[in-house]
Coordinates of N, CA and C in Angstrom, one line a residue:
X1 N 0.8 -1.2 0.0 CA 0.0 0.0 0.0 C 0.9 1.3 0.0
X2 N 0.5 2.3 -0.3 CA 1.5 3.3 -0.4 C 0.4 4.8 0.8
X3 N 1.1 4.4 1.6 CA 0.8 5.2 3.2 C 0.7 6.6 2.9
X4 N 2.1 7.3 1.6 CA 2.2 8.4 1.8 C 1.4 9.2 0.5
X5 N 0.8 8.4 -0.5 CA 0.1 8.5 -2.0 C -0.9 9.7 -1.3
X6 N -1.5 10.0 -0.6 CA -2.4 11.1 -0.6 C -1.6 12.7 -0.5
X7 N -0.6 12.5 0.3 CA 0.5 13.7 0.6 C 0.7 14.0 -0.8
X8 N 2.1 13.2 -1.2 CA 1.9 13.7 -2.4 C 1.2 14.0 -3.3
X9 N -0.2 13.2 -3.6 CA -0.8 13.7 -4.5 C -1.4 15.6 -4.2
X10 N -1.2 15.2 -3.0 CA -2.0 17.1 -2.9 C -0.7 17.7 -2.9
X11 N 0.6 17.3 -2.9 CA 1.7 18.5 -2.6 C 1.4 18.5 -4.6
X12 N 1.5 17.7 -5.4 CA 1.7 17.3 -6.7 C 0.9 18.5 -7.3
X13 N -0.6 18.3 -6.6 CA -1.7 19.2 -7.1 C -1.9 20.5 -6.9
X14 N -1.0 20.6 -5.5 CA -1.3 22.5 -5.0 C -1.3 23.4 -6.0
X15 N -0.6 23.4 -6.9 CA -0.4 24.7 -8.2 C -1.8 24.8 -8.8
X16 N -2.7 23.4 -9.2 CA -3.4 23.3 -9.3 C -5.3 23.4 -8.8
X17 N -4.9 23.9 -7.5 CA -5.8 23.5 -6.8 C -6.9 25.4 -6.4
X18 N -5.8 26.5 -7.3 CA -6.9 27.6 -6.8 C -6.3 28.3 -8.1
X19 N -6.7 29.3 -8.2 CA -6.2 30.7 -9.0 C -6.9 30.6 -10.2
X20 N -6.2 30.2 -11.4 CA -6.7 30.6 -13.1 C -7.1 28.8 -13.6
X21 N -7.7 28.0 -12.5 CA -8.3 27.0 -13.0 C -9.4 26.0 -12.2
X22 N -10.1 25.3 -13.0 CA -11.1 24.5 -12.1 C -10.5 23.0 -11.8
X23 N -10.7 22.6 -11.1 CA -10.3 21.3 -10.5 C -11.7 20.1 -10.3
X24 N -10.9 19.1 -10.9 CA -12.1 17.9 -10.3 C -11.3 16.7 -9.8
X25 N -11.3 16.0 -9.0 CA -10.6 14.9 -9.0 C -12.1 13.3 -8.2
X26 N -11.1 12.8 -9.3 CA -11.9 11.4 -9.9 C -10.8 10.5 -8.4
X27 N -11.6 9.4 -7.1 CA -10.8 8.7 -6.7 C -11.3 7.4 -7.3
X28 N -10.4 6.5 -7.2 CA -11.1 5.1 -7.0 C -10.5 4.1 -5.9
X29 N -11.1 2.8 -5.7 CA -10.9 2.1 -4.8 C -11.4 0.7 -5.0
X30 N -10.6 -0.2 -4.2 CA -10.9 -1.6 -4.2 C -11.5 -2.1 -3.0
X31 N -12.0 -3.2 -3.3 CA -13.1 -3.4 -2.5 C -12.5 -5.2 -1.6
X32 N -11.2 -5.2 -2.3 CA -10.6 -6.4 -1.7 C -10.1 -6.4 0.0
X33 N -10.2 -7.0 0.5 CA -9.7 -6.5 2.1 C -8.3 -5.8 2.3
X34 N -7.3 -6.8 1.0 CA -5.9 -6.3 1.4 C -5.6 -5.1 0.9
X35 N -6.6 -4.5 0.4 CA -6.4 -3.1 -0.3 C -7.6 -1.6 0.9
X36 N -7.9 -2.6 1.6 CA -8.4 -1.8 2.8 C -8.2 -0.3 3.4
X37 N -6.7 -0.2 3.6 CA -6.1 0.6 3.9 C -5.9 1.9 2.8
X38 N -5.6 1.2 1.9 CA -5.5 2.3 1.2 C -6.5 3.0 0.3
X39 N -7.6 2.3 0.4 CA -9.1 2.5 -0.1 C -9.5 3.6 0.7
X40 N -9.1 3.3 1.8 CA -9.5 3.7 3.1 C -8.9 5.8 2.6
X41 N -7.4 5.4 2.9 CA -6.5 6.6 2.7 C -7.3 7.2 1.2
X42 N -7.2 7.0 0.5 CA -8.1 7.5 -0.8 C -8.8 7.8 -0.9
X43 N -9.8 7.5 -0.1 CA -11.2 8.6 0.5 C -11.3 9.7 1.4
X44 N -10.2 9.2 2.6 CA -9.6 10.7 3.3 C -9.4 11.7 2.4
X45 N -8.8 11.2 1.3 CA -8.0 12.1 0.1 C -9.0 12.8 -0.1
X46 N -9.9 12.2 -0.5 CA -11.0 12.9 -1.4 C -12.0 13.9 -0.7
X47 N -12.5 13.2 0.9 CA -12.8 14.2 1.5 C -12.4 15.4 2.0
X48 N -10.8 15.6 2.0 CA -10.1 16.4 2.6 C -10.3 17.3 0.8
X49 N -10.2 16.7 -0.1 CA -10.3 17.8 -1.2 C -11.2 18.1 -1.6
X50 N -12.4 17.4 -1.3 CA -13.6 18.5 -1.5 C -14.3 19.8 -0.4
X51 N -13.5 19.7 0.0 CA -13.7 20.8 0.9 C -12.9 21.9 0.4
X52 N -11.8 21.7 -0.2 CA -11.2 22.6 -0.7 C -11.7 23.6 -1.7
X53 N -12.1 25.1 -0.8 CA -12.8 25.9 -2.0 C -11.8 26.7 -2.6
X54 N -11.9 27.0 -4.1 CA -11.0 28.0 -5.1 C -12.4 28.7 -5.8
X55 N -11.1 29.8 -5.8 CA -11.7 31.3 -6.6 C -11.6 30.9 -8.1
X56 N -12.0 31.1 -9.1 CA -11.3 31.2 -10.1 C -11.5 32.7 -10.7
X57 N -9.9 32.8 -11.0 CA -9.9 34.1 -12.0 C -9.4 34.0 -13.1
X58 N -10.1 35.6 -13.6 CA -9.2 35.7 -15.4 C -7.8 35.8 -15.4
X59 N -7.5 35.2 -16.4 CA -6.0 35.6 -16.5 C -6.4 37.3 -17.4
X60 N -5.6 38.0 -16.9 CA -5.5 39.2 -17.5 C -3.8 39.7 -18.1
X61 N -4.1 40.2 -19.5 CA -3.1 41.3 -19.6 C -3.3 43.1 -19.4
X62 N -2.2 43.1 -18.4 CA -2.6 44.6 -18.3 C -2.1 45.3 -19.5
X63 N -2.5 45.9 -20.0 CA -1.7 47.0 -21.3 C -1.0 48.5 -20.2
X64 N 0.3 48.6 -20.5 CA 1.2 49.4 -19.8 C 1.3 50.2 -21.1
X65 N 1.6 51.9 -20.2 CA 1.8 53.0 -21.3 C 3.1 52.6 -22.0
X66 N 2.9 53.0 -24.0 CA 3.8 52.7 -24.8 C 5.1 53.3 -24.1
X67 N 5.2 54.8 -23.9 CA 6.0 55.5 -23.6 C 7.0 55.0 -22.8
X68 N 6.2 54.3 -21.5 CA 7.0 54.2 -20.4 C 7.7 53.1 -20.7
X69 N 7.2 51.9 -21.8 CA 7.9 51.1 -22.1 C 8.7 51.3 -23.5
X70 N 8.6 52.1 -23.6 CA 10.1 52.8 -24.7 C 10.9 53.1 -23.6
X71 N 10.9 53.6 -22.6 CA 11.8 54.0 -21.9 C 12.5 53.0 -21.4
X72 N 11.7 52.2 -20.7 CA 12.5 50.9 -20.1 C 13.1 49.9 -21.1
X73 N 12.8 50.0 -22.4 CA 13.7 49.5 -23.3 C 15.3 50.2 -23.6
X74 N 14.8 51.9 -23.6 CA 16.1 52.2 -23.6 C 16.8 52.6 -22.7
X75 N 16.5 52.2 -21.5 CA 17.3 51.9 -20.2 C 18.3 50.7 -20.7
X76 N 16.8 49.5 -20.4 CA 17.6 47.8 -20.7 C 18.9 47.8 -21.9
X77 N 18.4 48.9 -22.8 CA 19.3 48.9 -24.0 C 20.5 49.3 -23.1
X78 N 20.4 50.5 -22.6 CA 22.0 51.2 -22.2 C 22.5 50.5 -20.8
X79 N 21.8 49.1 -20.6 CA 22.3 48.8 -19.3 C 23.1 47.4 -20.3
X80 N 22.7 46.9 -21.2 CA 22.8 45.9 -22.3 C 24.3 46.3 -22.6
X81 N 24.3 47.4 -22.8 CA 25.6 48.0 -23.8 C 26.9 47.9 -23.0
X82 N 26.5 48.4 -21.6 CA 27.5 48.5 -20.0 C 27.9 47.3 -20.2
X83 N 27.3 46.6 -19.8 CA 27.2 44.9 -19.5 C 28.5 44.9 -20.8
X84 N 28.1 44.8 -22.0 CA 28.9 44.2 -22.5 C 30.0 44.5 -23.3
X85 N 30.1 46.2 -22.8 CA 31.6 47.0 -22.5 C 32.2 46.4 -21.3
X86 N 32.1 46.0 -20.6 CA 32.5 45.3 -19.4 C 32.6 43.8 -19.8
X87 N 31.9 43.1 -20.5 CA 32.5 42.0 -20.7 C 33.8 41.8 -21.9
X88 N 34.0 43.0 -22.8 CA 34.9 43.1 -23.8 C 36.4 44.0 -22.5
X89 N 36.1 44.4 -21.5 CA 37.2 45.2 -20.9 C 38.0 43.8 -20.0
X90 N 37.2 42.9 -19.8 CA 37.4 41.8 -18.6 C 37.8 40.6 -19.6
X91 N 37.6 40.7 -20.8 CA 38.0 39.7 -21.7 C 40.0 40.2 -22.2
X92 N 39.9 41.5 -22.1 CA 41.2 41.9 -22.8 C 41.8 41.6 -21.3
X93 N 41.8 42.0 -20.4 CA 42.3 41.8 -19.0 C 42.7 40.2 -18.9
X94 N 42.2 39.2 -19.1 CA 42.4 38.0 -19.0 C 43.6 37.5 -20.2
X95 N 43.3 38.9 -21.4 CA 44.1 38.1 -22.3 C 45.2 38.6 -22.3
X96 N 45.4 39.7 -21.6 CA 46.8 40.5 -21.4 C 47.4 39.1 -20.0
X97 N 47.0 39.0 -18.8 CA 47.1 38.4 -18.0 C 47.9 36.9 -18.1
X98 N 46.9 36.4 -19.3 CA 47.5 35.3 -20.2 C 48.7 35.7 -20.8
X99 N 48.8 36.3 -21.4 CA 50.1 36.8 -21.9 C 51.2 37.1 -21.2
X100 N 51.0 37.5 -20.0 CA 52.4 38.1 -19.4 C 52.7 36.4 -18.5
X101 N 51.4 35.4 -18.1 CA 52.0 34.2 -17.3 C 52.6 33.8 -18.1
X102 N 52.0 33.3 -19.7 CA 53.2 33.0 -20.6 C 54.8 33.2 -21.0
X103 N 54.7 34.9 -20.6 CA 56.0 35.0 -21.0 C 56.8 34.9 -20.0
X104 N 55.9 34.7 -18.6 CA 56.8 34.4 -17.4 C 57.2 33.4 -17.4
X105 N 56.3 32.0 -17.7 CA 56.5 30.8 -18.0 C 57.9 30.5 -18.7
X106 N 57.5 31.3 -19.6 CA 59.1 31.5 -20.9 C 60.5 32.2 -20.3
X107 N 60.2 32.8 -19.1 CA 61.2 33.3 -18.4 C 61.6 32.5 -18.0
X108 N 61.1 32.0 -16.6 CA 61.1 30.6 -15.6 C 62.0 29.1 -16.8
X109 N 61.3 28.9 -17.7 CA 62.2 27.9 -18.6 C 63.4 28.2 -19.2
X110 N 64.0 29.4 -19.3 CA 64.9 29.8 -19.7 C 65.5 29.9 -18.7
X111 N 65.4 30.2 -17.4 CA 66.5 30.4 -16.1 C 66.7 28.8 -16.2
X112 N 66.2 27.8 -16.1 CA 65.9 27.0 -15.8 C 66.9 25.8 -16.3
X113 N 67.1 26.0 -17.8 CA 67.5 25.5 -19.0 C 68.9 26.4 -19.0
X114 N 69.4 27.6 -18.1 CA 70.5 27.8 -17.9 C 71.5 27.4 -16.9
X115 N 70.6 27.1 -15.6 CA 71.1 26.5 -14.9 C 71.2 24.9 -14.8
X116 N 70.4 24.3 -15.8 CA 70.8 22.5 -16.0 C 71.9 22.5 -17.4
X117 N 72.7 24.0 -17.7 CA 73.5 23.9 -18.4 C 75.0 23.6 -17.9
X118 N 75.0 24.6 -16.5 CA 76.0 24.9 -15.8 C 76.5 23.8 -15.3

């Protein structure tokens, strides 16, 4: 029998269970003894969710002034542009950085290769 099948099913269902929809739920059940328990738990289920009252609403779109959404576009724009002046300033930074471990690298092997000369 599965003891915890009612839990779940309502944690599964909560999104489901109010706001922008209608809900029905169908249980069933066996009528054999060894299925008792959970016939049993299944109908708790059911009673515990019909009692459950939801609102239903419309889904709405609000329509927002054109204007103010030109604006916030050319905000997003000049925040867009920062962003990725800053990712071209942090990219040369890495490549300079690269460059100079290299040539340290190339220092380091050259001390290195003078003294396993000596």
């Amino acid at each position: 029998p599965h003891a915890h099948a009612p839990h779940v099913c309502i944690w599964c269902l909560q999104d489901s269970l109010g706001g922008n929809s209608r809900c029905a739920i169908l249980v069933t059940v066996r009528t054999e003894a060894q299925n008792l328990d959970e016939s049993i738990a299944t109908l708790r289920l059911a009673r515990r969710a019909a009692v459950v009252k939801t609102v239903e609403k419309k889904n709405e779109i609000k329509v927002r002034d054109p204007s103010k959404l030109f604006g916030e576009i050319a905000s997003l724009s000049g925040q867009l542009e920062a962003q990725q002046d800053a990712v071209l300033q942090l990219q040369a930074e890495l490549a300079r950085r690269e460059k100079d471990e290299k040539a340290g690298q190339a220092e380091l092997m050259a001390t290195l290769e003078a003294y396993q000369r000596e």
